[in-house]
Every structure is written in C-alpha cells, then in structure tokens.
XYZ file of C-alpha atoms in Angstrom:
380
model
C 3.354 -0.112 -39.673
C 6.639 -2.122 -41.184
C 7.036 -5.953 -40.749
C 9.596 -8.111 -40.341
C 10.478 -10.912 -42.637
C 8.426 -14.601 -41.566
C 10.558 -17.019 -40.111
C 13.222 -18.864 -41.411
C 12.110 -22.287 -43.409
C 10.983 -24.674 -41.329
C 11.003 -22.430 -37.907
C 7.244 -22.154 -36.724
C 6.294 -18.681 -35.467
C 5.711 -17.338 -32.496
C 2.225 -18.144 -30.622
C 1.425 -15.893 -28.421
C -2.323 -15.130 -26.185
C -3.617 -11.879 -25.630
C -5.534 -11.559 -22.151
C -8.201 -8.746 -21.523
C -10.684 -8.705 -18.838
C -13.343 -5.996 -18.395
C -10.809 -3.205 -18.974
C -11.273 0.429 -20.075
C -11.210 1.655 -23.697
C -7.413 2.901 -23.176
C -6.332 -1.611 -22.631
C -8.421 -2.711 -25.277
C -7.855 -0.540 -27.905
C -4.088 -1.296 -27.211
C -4.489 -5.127 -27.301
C -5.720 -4.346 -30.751
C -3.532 -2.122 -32.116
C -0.590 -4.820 -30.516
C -2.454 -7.580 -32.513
C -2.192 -5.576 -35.773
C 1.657 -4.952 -34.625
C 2.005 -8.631 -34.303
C 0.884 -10.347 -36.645
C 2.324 -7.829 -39.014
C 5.510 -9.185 -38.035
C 4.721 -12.556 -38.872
C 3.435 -13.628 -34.900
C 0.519 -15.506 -34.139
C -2.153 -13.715 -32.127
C -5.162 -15.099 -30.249
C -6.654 -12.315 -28.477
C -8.947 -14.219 -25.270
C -11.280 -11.406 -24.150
C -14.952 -10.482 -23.018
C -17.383 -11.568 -26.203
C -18.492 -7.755 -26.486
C -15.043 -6.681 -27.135
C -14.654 -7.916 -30.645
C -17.860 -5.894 -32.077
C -15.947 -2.902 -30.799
C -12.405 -3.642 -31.667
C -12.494 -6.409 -34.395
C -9.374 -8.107 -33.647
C -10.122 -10.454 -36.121
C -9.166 -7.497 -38.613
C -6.355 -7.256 -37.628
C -5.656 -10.620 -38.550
C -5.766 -12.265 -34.615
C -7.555 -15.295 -33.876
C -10.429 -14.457 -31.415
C -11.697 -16.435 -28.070
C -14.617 -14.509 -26.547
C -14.001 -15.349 -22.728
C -15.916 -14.042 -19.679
C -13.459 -11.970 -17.732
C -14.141 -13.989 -14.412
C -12.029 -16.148 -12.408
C -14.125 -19.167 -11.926
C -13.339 -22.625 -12.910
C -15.268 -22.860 -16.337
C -13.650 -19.277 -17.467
C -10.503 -20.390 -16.329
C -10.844 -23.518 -18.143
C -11.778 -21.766 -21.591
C -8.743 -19.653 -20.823
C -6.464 -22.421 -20.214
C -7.732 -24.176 -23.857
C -6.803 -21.054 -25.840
C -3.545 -21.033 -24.256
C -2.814 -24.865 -24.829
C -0.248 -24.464 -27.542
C 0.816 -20.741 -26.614
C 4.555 -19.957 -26.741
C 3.956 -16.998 -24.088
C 0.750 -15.680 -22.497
C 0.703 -11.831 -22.338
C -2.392 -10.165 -19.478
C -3.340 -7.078 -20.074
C -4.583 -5.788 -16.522
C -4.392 -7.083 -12.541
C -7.362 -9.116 -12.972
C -6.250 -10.760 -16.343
C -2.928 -11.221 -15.212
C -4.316 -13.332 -12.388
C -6.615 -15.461 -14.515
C -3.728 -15.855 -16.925
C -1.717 -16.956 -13.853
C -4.165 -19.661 -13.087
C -4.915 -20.581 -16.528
C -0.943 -21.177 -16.728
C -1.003 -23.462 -13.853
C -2.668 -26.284 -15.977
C -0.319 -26.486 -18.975
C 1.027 -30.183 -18.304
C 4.788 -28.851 -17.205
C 5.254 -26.558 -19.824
C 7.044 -23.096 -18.825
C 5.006 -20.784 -20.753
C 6.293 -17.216 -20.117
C 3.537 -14.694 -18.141
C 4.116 -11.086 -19.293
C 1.644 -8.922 -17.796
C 0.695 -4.771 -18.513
C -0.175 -2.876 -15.599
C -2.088 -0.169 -17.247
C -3.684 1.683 -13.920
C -3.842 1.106 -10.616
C -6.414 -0.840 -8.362
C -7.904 1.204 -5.700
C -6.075 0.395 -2.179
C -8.271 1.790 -0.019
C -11.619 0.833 1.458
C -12.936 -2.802 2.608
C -10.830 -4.183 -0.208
C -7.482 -2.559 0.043
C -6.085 -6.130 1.872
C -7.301 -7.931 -1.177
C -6.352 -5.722 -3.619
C -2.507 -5.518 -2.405
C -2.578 -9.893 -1.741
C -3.817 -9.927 -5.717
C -0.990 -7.138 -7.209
C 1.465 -9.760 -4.982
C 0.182 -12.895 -6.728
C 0.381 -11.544 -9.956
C 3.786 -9.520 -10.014
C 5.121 -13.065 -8.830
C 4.044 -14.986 -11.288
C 4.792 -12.918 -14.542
C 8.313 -13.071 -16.001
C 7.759 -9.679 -17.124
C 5.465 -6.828 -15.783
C 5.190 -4.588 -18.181
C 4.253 -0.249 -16.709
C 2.394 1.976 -18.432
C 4.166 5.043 -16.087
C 6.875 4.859 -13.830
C 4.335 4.813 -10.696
C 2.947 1.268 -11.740
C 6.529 0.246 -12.628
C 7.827 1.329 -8.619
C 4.315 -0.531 -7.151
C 5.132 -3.737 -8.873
C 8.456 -3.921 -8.278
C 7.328 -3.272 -4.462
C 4.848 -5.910 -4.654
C 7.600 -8.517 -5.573
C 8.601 -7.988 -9.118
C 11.496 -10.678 -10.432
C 11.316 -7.899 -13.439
C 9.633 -4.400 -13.989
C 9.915 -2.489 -16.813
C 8.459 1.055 -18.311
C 6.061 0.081 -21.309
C 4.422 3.096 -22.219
C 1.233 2.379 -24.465
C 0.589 4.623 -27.721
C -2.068 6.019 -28.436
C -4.111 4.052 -31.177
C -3.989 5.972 -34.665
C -7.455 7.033 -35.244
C -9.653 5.245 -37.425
C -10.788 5.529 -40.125
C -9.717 9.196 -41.808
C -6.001 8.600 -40.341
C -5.858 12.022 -38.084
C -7.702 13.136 -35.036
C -9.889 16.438 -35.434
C -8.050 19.574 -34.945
C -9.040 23.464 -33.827
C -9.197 24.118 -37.187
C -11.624 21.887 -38.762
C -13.983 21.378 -35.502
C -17.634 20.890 -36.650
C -18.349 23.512 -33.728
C -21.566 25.430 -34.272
C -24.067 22.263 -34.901
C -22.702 20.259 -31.915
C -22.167 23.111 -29.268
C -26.341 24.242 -30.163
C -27.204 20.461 -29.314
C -25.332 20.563 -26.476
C -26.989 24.526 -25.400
C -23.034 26.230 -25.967
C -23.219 28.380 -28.732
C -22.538 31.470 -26.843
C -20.793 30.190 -23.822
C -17.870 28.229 -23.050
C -17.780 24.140 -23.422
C -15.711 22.331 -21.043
C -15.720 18.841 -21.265
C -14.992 15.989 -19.191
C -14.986 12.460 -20.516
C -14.562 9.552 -18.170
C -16.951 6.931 -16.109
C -18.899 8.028 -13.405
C -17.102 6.152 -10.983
C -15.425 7.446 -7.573
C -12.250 7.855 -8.823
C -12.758 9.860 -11.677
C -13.441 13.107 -9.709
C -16.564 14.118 -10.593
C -17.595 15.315 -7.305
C -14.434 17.428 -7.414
C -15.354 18.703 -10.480
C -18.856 19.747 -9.265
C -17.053 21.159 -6.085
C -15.411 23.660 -8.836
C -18.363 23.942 -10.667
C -19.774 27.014 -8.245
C -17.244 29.156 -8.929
C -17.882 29.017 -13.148
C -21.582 29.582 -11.824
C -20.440 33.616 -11.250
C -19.323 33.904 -14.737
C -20.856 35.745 -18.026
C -21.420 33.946 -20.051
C -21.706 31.248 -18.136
C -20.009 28.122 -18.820
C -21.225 24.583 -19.591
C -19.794 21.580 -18.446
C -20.805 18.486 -20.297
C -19.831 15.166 -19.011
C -19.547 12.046 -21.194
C -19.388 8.636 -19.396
C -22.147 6.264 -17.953
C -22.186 4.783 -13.926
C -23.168 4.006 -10.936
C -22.791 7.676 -9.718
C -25.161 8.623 -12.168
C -28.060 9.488 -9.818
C -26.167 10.788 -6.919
C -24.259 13.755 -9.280
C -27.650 14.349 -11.169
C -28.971 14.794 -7.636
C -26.326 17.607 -6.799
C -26.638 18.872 -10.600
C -30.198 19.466 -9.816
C -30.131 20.530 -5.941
C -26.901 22.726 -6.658
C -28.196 24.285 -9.688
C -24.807 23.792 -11.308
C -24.327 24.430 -15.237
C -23.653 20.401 -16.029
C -24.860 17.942 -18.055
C -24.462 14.812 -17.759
C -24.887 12.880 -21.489
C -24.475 9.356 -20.938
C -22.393 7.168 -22.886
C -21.267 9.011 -25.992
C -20.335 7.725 -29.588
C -18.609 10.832 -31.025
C -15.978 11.586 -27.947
C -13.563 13.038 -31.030
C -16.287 15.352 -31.992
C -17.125 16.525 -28.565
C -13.398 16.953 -27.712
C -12.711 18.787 -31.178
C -15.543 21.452 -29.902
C -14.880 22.037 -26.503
C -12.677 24.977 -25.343
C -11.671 22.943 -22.776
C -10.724 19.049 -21.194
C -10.763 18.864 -17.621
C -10.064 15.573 -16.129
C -10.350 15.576 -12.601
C -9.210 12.152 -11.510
C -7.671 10.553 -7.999
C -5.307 8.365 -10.229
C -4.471 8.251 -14.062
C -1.677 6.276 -15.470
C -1.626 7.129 -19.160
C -5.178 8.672 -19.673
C -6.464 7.890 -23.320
C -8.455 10.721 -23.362
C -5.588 13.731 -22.437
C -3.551 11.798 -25.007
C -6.421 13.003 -27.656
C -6.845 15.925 -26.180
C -3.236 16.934 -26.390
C -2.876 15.356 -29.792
C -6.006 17.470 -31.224
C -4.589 20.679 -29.503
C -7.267 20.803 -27.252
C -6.365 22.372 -23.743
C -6.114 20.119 -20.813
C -6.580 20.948 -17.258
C -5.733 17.437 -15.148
C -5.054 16.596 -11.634
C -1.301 15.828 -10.736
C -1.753 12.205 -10.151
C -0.432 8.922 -11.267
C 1.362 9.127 -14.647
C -0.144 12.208 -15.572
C 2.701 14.430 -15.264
C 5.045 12.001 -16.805
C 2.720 11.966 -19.861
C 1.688 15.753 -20.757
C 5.050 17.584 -19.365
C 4.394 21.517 -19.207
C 1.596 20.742 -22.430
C -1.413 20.844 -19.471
C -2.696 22.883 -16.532
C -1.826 20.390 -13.407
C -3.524 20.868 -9.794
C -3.303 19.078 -6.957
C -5.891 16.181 -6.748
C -8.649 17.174 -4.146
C -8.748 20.979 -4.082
C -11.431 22.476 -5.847
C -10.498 25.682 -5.548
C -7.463 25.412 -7.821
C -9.414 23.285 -10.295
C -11.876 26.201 -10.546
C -9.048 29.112 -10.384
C -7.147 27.247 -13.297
C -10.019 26.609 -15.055
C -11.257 30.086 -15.172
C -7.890 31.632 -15.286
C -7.761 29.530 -19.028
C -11.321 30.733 -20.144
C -10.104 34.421 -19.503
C -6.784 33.984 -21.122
C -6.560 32.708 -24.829
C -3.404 33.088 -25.817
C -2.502 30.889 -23.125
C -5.215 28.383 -24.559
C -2.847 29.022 -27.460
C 0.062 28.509 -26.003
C -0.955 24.424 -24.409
C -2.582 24.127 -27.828
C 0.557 24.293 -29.199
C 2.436 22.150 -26.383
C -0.158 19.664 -26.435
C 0.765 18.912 -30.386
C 4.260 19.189 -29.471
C 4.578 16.801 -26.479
C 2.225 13.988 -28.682
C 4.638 14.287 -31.308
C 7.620 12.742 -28.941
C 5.116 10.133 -27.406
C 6.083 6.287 -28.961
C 4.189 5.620 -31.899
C 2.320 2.160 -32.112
C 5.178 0.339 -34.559
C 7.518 1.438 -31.320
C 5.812 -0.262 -28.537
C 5.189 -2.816 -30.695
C 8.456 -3.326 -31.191
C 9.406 -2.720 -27.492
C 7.013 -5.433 -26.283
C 8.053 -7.814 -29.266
C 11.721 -7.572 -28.109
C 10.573 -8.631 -24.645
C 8.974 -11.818 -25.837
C 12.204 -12.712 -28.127
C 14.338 -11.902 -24.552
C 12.011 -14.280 -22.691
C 11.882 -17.154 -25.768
C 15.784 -17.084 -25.755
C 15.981 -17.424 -21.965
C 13.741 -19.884 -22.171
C 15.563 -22.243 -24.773
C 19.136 -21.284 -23.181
C-alpha cells in the first residue's frame, strides 16, 4: 500500500476516530484495513470499538491507537466515546448504530464542529415491531453526518431518502488475505482431508456461510434443500455460522431429513470455501457480501439471491434468483452441479469481475479525499 509524504513542518496531522459497534466481519475487517491505509499516509487513527474486536483484528498493528468501547448507547458508553473523540479532527461511524452513538458522542465537544462521516454498510431490517424505529434512527443519523458514505447504490438512494445533506457510493474492498498474501484457489484446494471430515468425498459440497439469523435465508435454503434430496449422489450442504435459529433449522434438518449440516462457528471459512463445489447465499438483503467477494475472488461458483447490492457487485460472474422462491434456488443449483463447464465458465468470471473491484489503497484513498474535502470546508 503507497503513502503519502507526512505533513509539512510544523502542520500537525490529521486526527481522526474510527467508530464500530457490534458489526459483521465484512465492517470490521474494513475499519482495519482503513487504519493500515491511514496511518500509512501519515493520519492519526484511534479505532473506538467493542473490546473483543482487537484480539481479532489487531488494529494496534496496524499502527492505530485502540479504545475498547461497548457498542451501546447509554450514558457511560457514550461518555467513553465522547473522551476518545476529544481532540479528533473528524469522527468517521462505521454502521447505523455507530453512526448514532458517534452523533451523540459529537454533541458534547464544547462548540467544536467536528465533521461526522458515516458508512452505511447494510441495511437495518424495516419491517416488524421495529420498522418505526428503525426508519426514525436511519433519519437521525443521515442528518447529522456531513458525509454518508454507501457501500452499493441501494444504501446510497435510502440515505439520501432519509434526509441526506450528502450521499456518496463508497464501495469497501475486500481485505487482502492474511497472512500468505492470496486467497486459496481451485487449484491448490486441500479437498480430500476436509470434504471426508465434513462426509463429501463422493458427493457434492455446497456451502453456505453466514449467521443464522432471519435474514440470511436459511429457511429458503432448506425450502430448496428437497429437491437436491432426489439426487445421486446426493449432495451435502454444510452451513457455517452460529445463532439464534440454531435450534429451529436443526429441528427441520432433523424432522425433514434434509442432507445439511449445520457446523457452528467456523475458523477456516477460506478452506471450506476453497473445497466446496459450490457458494450459495440465500439472503433477503446483501449490500457488498464479504463472503461472495471470496468466493468470486477464489473462483469458486456463486449462486446468490438478487437483492441489495448483490447484482451491482458480482455482474454476470454469479447465478442470481429472485429472493423467496425456492424453486429457482434449487433449479439453479442443480442445473450448476449437472453442468461443469458452466462451473467453469463463473469460475472464470468470478476472477475476472474481482479483478475490476477497488483495491484497499483505492478506497483508502477515496475515503481520505473525503476527509481533506470536509477539513477544507471546514477551515474556508
């Protein structure tokens, strides 16, 4: 990643805050590979975040200045907040929640205008007992950042309709995997040890990585599941991600008789990926899924609802159906499994459409030429 110079004699550098709440891997590992970006180019970083985060990101590596802060809004979290930001130049929020107890945190800085950029990287559910909620909190917190920051198009439109002064398309890189400095590939995937664990050897591995929450689509995905049942060999479906919907899809798994596992909260995601025939992510909303960037990077097919970002992100590289009907998850699906030189063919794509995504040093420098836009505004 290249650096610019420090600043001239005499001119201190730029202090900026990091916000995370309890985000997903996709926000965190981003706020990390931004510190790296940052400080690189001679900024200041304090990165205020849950205290679990920096044993699995170590943004002190990567030379920030670390705050462990619980991600809740009340007053002694918002106080702790509002200490880290004390001297801050501009306060950057990485998520809805964030942004609003960056917002708040902001409110106490003696009269100082300290810039608010915030990233929207996904969507809040708006539906259900706390839709009204949800919508008054996207209001509060478009409104009060100088900058909100998209990771698709669909996040930049929603902010700019919740009140938006400025909305802009911010699309996140994928981190660079670490360490070894490339992601496994078809060609070097340790297949034969890890598909006998996982009871594959002689049958198709599709794999699905993701939370067991509502909106990831598991119960879609176990909708489809009936129709791979009719196959020979017959497929497995492995399913990597812990929940609250744990017991409810074992339930179905069980009742169903359905060929799925479900193994908990997995270590070695880039092994699993680099050994399945297969990705299938089955979720009501994505905005820049981490895991079909890997997928697509490793040349791993991907079969993914049309939702969100998801389009905007993998091009003609994926399979896309229509979020809710299993019948064209489980036509797609088995349509792939039957056909491999069209596995081939979105191996191929998948590689090729990664290659034009923004590398890190890019939306680094995209988000570090927002902050000198808002610094100069500020002193004009």
């Amino acid at each position: 990643m290249t650096s610019t110079p420090a600043p001239p004699h005499g001119q201190s550098p730029l202090r900026t805050v990091q916000v995370l709440g309890r985000g997903g891997a996709g926000s965190a590992a981003h706020v990390r590979s931004l510190a790296a970006g940052l400080v690189a180019r001679g900024v200041r970083v304090t990165v205020c975040a849950p205290p679990d985060t920096e044993g699995a990101y170590d943004y002190t590596d990567a030379g920030a200045r670390f705050v462990p802060v619980p991600p809740r809004a009340d007053p002694a979290s918002v106080t702790s907040l509002r200490a880290a930001c004390g001297d801050a130049d501009l306060v950057h929020a990485h998520g809805l929640r964030a942004g609003l107890r960056a917002s708040l945190a902001l409110q106490g800085t003696r009269g100082r205008q300290v810039p608010l950029v915030v990233t929207w990287h996904t969507k809040a559910p708006t539906d259900g007992p706390g839709a009204r909620l949800v919508r008054l909190l996207e209001r509060r917190v478009a409104r009060a950042a100088a900058v909100v920051l998209g990771a698709c198009s669909d996040l930049v439109d929603r902010a700019r309709e919740r009140g938006a002064r400025d909305a802009r398309l911010a699309p996140v890189a994928i981190p660079a995997p670490r360490p070894g400095g490339r992601p496994l590939t078809a060609e070097d995937r340790p297949a034969h040890k890890l598909r006998a664990e996982l009871g594959a050897v002689d049958r198709p591995l599709i794999l699905v990585v993701g939370r067991l929450e509502t909106h990831q689509g598991h119960d879609l995905l176990l909708d489809a599941a009936h129709a791979w049942c009719a196959l020979d060999p017959q497929p497995m479906v492995v399913v990597a991600g812990e929940g609250g919907l744990r017991a409810s899809l074992q339930r179905r798994i069980d009742v169903e008789g359905l060929p799925v596992r479900l193994l908990g909260r997995r270590d070695d995601v880039p092994e699993l990926l680099a050994a399945a025939d297969l990705l299938v992510l089955p979720s009501r909303w994505e905005a820049r899924s981490l895991i079909a960037q890997e997928a697509l990077r490793a040349g791993v097919p991907l079969v993914a609802t049309d939702v969100g970002g998801t389009r905007e992100l993998v091009g003609r590289a994926a399979e896309l159906v229509p979020y809710g009907d299993a019948a064209a998850l489980a036509r797609t699906v088995l349509g792939l499994l039957a056909d491999p030189a069209r596995r081939d063919t979105l191996a191929a794509a998948g590689r090729a459409q990664a290659a034009g995504w923004p590398t890190e040093d890019a939306t680094v420098a995209q988000v570090l030429s927002v902050y000198d836009e808002l610094m100069q505004r500020r002193e004009g």
